[in-house]
CSV table of C-alpha atoms and ligand atoms in Angstrom, one decimal:
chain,number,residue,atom,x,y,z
A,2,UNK,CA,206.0,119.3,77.6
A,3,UNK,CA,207.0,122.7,78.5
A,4,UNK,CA,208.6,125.1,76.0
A,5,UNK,CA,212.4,126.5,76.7
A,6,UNK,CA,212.0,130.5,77.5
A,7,UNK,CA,214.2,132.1,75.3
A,8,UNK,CA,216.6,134.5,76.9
A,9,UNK,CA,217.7,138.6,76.2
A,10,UNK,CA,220.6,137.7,73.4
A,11,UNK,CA,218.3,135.9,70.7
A,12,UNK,CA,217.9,137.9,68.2
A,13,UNK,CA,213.6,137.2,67.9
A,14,UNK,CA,213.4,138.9,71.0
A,15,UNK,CA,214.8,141.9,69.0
A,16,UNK,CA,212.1,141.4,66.2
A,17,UNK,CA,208.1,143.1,65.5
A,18,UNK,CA,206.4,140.3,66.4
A,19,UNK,CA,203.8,139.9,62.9
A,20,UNK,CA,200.4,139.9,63.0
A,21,UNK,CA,198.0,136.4,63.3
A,22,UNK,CA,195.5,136.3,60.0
A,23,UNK,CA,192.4,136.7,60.8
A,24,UNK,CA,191.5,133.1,59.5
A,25,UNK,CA,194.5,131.6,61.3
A,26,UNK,CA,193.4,132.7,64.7
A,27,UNK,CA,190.9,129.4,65.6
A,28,UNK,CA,193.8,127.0,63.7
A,29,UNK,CA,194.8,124.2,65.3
A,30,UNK,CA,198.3,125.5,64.5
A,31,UNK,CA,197.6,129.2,66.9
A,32,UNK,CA,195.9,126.8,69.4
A,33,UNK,CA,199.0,124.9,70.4
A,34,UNK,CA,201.3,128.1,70.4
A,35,UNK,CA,198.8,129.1,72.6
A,36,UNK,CA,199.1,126.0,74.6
A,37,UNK,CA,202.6,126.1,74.8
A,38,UNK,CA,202.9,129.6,75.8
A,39,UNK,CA,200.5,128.9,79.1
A,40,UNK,CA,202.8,125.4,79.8
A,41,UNK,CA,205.6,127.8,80.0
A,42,UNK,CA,203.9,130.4,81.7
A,43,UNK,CA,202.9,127.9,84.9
A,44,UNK,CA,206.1,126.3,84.7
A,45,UNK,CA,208.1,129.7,85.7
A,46,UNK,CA,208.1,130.2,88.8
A,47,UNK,CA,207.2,134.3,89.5
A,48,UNK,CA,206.1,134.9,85.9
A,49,UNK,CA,202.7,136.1,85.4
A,50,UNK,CA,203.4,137.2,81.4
A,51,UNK,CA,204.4,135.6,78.5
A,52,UNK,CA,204.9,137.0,75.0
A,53,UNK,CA,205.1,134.5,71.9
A,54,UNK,CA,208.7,135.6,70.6
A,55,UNK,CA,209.9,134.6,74.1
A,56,UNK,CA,209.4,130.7,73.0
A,57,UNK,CA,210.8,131.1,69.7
A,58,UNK,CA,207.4,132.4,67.5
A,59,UNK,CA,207.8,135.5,66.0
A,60,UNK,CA,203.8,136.4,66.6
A,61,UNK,CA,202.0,138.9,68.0
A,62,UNK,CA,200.5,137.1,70.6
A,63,UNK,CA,200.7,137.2,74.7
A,64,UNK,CA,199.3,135.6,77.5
A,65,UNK,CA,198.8,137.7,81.2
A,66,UNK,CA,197.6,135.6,84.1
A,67,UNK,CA,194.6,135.9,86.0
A,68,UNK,CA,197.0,136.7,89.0
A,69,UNK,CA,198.0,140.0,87.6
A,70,UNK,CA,194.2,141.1,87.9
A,71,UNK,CA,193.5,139.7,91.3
A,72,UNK,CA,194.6,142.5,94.1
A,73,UNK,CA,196.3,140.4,96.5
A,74,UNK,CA,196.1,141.6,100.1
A,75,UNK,CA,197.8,139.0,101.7
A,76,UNK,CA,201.1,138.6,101.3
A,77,UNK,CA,203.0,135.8,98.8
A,78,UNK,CA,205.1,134.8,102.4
A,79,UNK,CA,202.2,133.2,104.1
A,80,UNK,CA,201.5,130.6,101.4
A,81,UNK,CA,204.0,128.0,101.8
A,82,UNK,CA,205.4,126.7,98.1
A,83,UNK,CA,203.3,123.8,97.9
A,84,UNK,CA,200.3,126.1,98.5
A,85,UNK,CA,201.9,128.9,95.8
A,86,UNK,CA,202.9,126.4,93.3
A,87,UNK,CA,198.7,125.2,93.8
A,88,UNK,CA,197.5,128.3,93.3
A,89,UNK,CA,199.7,128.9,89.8
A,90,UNK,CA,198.0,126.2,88.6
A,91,UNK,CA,194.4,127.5,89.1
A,92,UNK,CA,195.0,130.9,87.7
A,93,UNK,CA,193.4,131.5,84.3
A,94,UNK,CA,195.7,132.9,81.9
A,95,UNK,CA,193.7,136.1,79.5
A,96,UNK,CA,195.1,135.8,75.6
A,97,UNK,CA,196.0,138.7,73.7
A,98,UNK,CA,196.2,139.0,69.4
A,99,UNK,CA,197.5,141.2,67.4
A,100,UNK,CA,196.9,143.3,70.5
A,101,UNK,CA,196.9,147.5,70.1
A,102,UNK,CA,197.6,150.0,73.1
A,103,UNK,CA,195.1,152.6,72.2
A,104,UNK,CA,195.6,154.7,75.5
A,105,UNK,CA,198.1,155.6,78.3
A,106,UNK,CA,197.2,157.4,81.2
A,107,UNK,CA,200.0,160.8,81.4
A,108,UNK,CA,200.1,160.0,84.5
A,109,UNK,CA,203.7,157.5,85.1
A,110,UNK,CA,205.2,155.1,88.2
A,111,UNK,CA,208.2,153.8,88.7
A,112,UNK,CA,207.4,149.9,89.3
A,113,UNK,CA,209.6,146.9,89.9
A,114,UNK,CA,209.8,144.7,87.5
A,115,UNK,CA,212.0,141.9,86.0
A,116,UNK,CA,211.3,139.4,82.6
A,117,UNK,CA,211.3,135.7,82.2
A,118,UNK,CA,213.4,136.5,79.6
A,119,UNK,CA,216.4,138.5,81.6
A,120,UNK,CA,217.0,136.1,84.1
A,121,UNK,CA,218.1,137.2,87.4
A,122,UNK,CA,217.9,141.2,86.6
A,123,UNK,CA,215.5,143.3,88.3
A,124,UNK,CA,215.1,147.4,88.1
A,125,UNK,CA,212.8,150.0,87.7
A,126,UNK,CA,210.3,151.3,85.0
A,127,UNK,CA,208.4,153.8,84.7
A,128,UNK,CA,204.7,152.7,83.6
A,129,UNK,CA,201.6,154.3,82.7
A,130,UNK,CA,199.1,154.0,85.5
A,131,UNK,CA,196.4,153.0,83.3
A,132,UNK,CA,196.6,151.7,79.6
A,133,UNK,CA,193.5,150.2,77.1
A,134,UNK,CA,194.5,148.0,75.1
A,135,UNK,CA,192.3,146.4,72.1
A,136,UNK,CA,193.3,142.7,71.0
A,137,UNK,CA,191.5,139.9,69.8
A,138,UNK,CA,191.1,136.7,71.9
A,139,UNK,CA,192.0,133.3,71.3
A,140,UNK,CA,188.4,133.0,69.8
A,141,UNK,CA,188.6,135.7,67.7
A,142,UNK,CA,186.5,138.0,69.3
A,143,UNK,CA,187.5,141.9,70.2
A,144,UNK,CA,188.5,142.9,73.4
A,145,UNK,CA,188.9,146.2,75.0
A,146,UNK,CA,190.5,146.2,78.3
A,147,UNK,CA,191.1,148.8,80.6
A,148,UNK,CA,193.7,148.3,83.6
A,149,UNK,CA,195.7,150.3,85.8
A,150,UNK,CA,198.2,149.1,88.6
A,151,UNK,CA,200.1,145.6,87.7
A,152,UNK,CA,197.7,144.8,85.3
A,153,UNK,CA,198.3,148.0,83.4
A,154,UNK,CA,202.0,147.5,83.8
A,155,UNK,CA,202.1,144.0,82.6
A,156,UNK,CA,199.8,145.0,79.2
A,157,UNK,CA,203.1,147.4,78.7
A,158,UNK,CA,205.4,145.1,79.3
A,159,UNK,CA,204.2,142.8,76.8
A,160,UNK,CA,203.3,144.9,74.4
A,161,UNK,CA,206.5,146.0,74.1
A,162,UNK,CA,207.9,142.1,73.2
A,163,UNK,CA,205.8,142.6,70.6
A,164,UNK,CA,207.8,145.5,69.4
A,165,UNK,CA,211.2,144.1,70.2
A,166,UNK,CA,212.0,146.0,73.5
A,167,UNK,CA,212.9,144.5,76.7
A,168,UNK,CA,212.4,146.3,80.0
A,169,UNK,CA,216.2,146.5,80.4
A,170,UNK,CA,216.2,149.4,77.5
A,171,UNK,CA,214.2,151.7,79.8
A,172,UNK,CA,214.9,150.3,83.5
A,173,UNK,CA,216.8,152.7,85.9
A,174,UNK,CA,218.5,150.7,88.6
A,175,UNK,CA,219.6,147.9,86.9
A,176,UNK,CA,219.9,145.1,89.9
A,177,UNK,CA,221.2,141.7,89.6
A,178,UNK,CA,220.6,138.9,91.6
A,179,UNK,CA,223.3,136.7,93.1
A,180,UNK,CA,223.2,133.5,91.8
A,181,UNK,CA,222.2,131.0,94.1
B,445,ZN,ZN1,209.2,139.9,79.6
């Protein structure tokens, strides 16, 4: 069953997420917040991020999918959504704990971006180009990940959950969509 995304007025989105214990990272109890958060994840239908407060758990964990990583040369349009909604399914989705961003490039872009969390709402933020960011993973092990382009900018993105900011605070050209 997938997990409701909770959306830009609840007040845990406002919240610093807390830190996983150590001990409570291999629980059964981390495992299916884990779970959860990847159901939710595939079950959205552009998102390729996913921070714990955004279904309701006030931890510092997120998820970024594999796709993020992958540099796609061909174009989202020739995949029909049959194919698309396929490929979601296959991509492998990188966890992050009590994660740390220990380096951002000076160097800034203004990239598009939107959140499963502010439906409908796109704009603009400006990104470091490349970010490391230390975290544990989902078997407690430390990572160290460098990334630039749309990985780099969906490690920030995250990250800030984490610290109870949403894109829209720093986004210049606030767009909304029409509904459809
Ligand atoms: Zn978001």
């Amino acid at each position: 069953m997938q997990h409701k995304i909770v959306q830009k007025t609840d007040p845990i989105l406002r919240k610093r997420a807390e830190e996983v214990l150590p001990d409570q990272i291999k629980s059964r109890k981390i495992k299916d917040i884990i779970h959860k958060m990847s159901a939710s994840l595939r079950a959205s239908s552009n998102g390729i991020g996913l921070a714990a407060p955004q279904i309701g758990i006030p931890l510092a964990i997120f998820i970024v999918s594999e796709e993020a990583i992958v540099v796609k040369k061909e174009s989202d349009i020739i995949y029909n959504e049959d194919e698309k909604e396929k490929r979601r399914k296959r991509w492998k989705h990188f966890v992050f704990i009590n994660p740390r961003l220990i380096k951002s490039s000076r160097k800034k872009e203004l990239m598009p971006e939107g959140c499963l969390s502010v439906d409908g709402i796109f704009g603009q933020v400006r990104r470091a180009k490349q970010v490391t960011v230390e975290a544990l993973d989902e078997n407690s092990r430390m990572l160290r990940v460098g990334a630039s382009g749309l990985f780099a900018q969906v490690l920030q993105h995250e990250t800030d959950h984490l610290n109870g900011v949403l894109f829209i605070d720093k986004a210049e050209n606030l767009e909304k969509l029409p509904n459809e």
